[in-house]
Short mmCIF file of C-alpha atoms and ligand atoms in Angstrom, two decimals:
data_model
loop_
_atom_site.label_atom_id
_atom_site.label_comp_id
_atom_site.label_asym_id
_atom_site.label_seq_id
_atom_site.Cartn_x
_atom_site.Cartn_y
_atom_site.Cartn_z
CA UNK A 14 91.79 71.99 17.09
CA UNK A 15 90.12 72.47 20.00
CA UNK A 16 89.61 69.99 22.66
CA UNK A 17 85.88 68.09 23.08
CA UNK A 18 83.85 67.95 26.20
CA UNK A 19 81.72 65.82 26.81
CA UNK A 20 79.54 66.06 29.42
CA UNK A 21 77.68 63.59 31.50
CA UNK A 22 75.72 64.71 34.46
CA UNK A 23 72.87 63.54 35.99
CA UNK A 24 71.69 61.54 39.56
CA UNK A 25 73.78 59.58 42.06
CA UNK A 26 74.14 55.49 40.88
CA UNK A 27 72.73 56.32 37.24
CA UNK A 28 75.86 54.49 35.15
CA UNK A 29 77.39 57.90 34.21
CA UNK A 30 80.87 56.87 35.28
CA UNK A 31 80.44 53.54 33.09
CA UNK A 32 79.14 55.35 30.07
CA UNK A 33 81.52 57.95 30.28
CA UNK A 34 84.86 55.60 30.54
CA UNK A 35 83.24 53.52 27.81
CA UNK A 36 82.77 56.69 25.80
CA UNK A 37 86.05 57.78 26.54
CA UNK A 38 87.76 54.63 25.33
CA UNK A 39 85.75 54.27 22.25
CA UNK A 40 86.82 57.79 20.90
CA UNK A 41 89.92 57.54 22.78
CA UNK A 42 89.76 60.42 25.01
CA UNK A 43 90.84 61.21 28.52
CA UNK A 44 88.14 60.79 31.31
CA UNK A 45 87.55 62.84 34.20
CA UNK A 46 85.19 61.52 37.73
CA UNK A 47 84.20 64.71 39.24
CA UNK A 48 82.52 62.69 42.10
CA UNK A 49 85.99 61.20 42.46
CA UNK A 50 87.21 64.49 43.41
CA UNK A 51 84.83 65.18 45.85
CA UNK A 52 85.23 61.59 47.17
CA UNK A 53 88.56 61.88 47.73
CA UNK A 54 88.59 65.40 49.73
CA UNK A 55 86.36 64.45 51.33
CA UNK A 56 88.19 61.05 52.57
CA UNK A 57 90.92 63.34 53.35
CA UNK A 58 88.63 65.51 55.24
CA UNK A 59 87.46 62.88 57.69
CA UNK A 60 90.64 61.15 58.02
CA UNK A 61 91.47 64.52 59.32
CA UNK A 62 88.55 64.92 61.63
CA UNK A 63 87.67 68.12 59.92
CA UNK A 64 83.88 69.23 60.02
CA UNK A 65 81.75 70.23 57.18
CA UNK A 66 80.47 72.87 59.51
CA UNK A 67 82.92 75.04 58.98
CA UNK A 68 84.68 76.82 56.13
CA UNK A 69 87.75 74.88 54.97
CA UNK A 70 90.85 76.93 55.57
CA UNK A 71 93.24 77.57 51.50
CA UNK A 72 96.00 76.04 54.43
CA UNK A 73 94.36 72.68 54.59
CA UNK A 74 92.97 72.11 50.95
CA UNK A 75 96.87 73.10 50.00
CA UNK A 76 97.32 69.79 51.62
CA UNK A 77 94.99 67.80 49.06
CA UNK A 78 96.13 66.24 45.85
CA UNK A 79 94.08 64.43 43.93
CA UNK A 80 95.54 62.41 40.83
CA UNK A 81 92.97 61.07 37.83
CA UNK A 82 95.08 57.88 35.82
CA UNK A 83 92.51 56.91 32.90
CA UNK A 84 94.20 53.89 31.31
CA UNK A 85 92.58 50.90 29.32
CA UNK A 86 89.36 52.12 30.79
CA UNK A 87 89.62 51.97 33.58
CA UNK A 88 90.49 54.99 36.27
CA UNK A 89 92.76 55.56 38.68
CA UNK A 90 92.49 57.94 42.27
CA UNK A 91 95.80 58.68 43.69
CA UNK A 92 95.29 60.66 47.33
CA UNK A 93 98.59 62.37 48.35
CA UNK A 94 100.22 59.49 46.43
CA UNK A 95 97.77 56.67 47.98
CA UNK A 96 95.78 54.82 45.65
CA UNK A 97 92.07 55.12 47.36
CA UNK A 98 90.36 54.01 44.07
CA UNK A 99 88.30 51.62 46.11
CA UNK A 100 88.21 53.28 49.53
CA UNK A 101 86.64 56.73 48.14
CA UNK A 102 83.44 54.71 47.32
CA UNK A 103 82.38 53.22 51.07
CA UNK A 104 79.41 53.84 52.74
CA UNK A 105 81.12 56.35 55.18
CA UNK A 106 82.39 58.05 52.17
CA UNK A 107 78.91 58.07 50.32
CA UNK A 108 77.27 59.57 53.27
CA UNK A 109 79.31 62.36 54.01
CA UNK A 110 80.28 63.74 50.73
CA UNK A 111 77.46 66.09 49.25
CA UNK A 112 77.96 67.88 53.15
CA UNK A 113 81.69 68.60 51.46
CA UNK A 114 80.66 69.14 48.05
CA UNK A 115 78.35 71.58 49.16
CA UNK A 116 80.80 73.68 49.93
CA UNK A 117 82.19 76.90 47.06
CA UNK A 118 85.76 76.32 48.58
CA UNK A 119 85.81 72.88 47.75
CA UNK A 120 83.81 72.74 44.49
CA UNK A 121 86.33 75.72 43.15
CA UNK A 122 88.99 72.93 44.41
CA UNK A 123 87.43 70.96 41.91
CA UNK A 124 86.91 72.98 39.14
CA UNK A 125 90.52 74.50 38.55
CA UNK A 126 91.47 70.45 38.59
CA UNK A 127 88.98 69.88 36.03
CA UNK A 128 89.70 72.87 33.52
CA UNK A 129 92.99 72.20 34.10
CA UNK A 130 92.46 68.50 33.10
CA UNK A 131 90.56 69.80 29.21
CA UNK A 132 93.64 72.40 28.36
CA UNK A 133 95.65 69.09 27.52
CA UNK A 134 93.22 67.06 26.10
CA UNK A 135 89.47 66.12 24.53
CA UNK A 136 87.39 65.06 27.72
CA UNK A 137 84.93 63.15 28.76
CA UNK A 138 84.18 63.83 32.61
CA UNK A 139 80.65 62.85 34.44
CA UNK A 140 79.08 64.53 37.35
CA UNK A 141 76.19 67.20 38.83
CA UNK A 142 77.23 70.44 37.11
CA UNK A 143 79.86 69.90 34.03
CA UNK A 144 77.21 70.81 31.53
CA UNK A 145 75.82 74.30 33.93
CA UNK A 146 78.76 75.39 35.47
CA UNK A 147 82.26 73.57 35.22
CA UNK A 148 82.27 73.77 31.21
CA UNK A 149 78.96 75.96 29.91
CA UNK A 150 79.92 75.38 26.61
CA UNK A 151 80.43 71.50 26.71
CA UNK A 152 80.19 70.27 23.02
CA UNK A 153 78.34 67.54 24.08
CA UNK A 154 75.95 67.54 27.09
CA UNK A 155 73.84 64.85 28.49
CA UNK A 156 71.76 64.48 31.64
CA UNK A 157 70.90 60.51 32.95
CA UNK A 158 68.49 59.91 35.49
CA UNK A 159 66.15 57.14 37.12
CA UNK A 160 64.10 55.75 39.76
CA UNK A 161 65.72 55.15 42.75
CA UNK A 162 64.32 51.67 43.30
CA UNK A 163 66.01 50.16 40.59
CA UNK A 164 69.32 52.64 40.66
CA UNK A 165 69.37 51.09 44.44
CA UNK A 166 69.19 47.56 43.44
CA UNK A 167 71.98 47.92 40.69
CA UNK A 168 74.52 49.16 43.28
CA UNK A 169 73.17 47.00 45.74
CA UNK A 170 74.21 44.36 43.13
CA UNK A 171 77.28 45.80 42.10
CA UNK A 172 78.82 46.33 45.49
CA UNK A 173 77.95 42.77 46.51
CA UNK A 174 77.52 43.00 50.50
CA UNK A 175 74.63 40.79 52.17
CA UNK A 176 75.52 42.84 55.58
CA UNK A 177 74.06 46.32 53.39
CA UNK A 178 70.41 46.56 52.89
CA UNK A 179 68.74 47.62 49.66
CA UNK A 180 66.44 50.14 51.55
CA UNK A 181 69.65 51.56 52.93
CA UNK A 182 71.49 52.32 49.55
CA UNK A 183 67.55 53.90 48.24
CA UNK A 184 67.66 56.27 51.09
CA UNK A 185 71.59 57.17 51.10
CA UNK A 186 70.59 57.78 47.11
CA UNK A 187 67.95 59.49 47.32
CA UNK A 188 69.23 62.05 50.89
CA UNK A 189 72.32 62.69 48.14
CA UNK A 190 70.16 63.35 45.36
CA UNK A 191 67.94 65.58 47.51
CA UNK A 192 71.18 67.53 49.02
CA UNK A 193 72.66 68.06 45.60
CA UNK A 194 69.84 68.98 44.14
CA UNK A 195 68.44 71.81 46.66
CA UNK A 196 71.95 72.85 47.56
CA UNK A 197 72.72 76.95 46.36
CA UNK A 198 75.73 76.40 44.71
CA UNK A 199 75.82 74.90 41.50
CA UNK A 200 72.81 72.44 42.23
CA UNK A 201 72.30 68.92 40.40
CA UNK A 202 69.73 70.28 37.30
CA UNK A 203 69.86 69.09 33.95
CA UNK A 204 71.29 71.91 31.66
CA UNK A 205 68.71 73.33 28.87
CA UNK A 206 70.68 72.44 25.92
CA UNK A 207 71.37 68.72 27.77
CA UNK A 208 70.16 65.47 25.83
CA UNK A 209 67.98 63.17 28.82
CA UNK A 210 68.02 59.84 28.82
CA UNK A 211 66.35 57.73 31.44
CA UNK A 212 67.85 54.68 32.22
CA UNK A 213 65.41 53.15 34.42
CA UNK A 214 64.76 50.35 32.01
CA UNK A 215 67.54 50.57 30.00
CA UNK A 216 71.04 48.18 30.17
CA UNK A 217 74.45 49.31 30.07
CA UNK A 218 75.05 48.49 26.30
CA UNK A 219 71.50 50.20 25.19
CA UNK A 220 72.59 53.33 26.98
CA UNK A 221 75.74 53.84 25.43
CA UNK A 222 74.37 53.23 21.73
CA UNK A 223 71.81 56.48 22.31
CA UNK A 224 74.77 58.51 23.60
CA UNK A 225 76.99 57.13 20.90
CA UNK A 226 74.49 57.84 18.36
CA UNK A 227 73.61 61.22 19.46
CA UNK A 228 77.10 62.03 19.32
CA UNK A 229 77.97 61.15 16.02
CA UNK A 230 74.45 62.56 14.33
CA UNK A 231 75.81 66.45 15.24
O1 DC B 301 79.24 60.88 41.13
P1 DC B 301 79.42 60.45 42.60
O2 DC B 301 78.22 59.75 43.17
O3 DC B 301 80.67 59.70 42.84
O4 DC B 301 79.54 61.85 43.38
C1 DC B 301 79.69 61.89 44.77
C2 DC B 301 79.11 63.18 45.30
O5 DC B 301 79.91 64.29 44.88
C3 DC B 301 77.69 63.53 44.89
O6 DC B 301 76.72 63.03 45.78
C4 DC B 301 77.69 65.02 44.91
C5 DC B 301 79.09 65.40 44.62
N1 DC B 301 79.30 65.86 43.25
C6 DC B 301 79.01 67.17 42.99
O7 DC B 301 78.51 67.89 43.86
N2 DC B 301 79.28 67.70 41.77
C7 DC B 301 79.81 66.93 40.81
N3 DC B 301 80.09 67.46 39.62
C8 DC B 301 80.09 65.57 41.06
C9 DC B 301 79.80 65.06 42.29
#
């Protein structure tokens, strides 16, 4: 049989990585954080002191590997055998990566990690382009957005840090949402055949039943 994608794209801080672990577990799949990829390149590419001005040498991305662990829900990001799980999602991070991910070298990086990820398994992977470039033919496609008020204040909540301001996290959202989605290679658009779903007003659990349930109606 062949394998299942199932796609989740849509904007920066929309709940697509929750949805798609807790999709992944339910129908016990593998799971796949595009972002995470770009994350952790682009960690790398810092550390390094390497510009985004520039093209990024075959040499140098040689030097990059990324590992994806998806065990009892929950995911792990090995960089050159470091876990950075929590590091790749800082505020340096956060700001710098759609000036990495912007880049074809990079994204095709990402792309032979992710097809290679679906030749072993059914996969569930969230991001900007699965369901318009990475995987065309994704059985499943869906595209999540929301305002950027409220997708501020969840992650404000979520990463807990008096010291970071609300407004700060709206604008870092919505400068990543505007790069990604203006940017000439494969920019952040919701595929044709994708399902929307806004989740502006929506919780976690009422999300996941209208992805669930458009699932298993086709
Ligand atoms: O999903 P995330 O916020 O962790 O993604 C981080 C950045 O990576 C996002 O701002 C743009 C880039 N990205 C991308 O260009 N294409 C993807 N498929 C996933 C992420």
């Amino acid at each position: 049989m062949d394998s299942i994608i199932i796609a989740i794209d849509g904007q920066a801080s929309t709940g697509k990585s929750t949805q798609a672990k807790k999709i992944a577990k339910y129908f016990n799949y593998n799971y796949r954080d595009s972002g995470a990829y770009y994350r952790a390149i682009t960690l790398y590419l810092i550390q390094k002191n390497i510009s985004s001005d520039k093209s990024i040498p075959e040499t140098i991305l040689n030097k990059i590997h990324v590992e994806q662990s998806f065990e009892e829900g929950s995911l792990k990001i090995d960089l050159n055998g470091i876990d950075v799980t929590h590091k790749i999602r800082g505020f340096k991070v956060s700001s710098y990566v759609s000036k990495y991910a912007k880049k074809q070298e990079i994204r095709n990086f990402v792309y032979r990690q992710l097809r290679i990820s679906a030749e072993s398994s059914s996969l569930v992977i969230d991001g900007r382009d699965i369901g318009t470039v990475v995987f065309p033919k994704a059985t499943f496609k869906f595209f999540l957005l929301a305002d950027p008020k409220i997708r501020a204040q969840r992650r404000h909540k979520q990463i807990n840090d008096l010291s970071v301001k609300v407004e700060s996290i709206e604008k870092e959202i919505k400068t990543r949402d505007n790069i990604d989605s203006t940017r000439e290679i494969a920019p952040l658009k919701k595929a044709d055949d994708a399902f929307e779903i806004d989740v502006s007003c929506l919780n976690i659990e009422e999300v996941f039943e209208k992805l669930i349930q458009k699932i298993n109606l086709q």
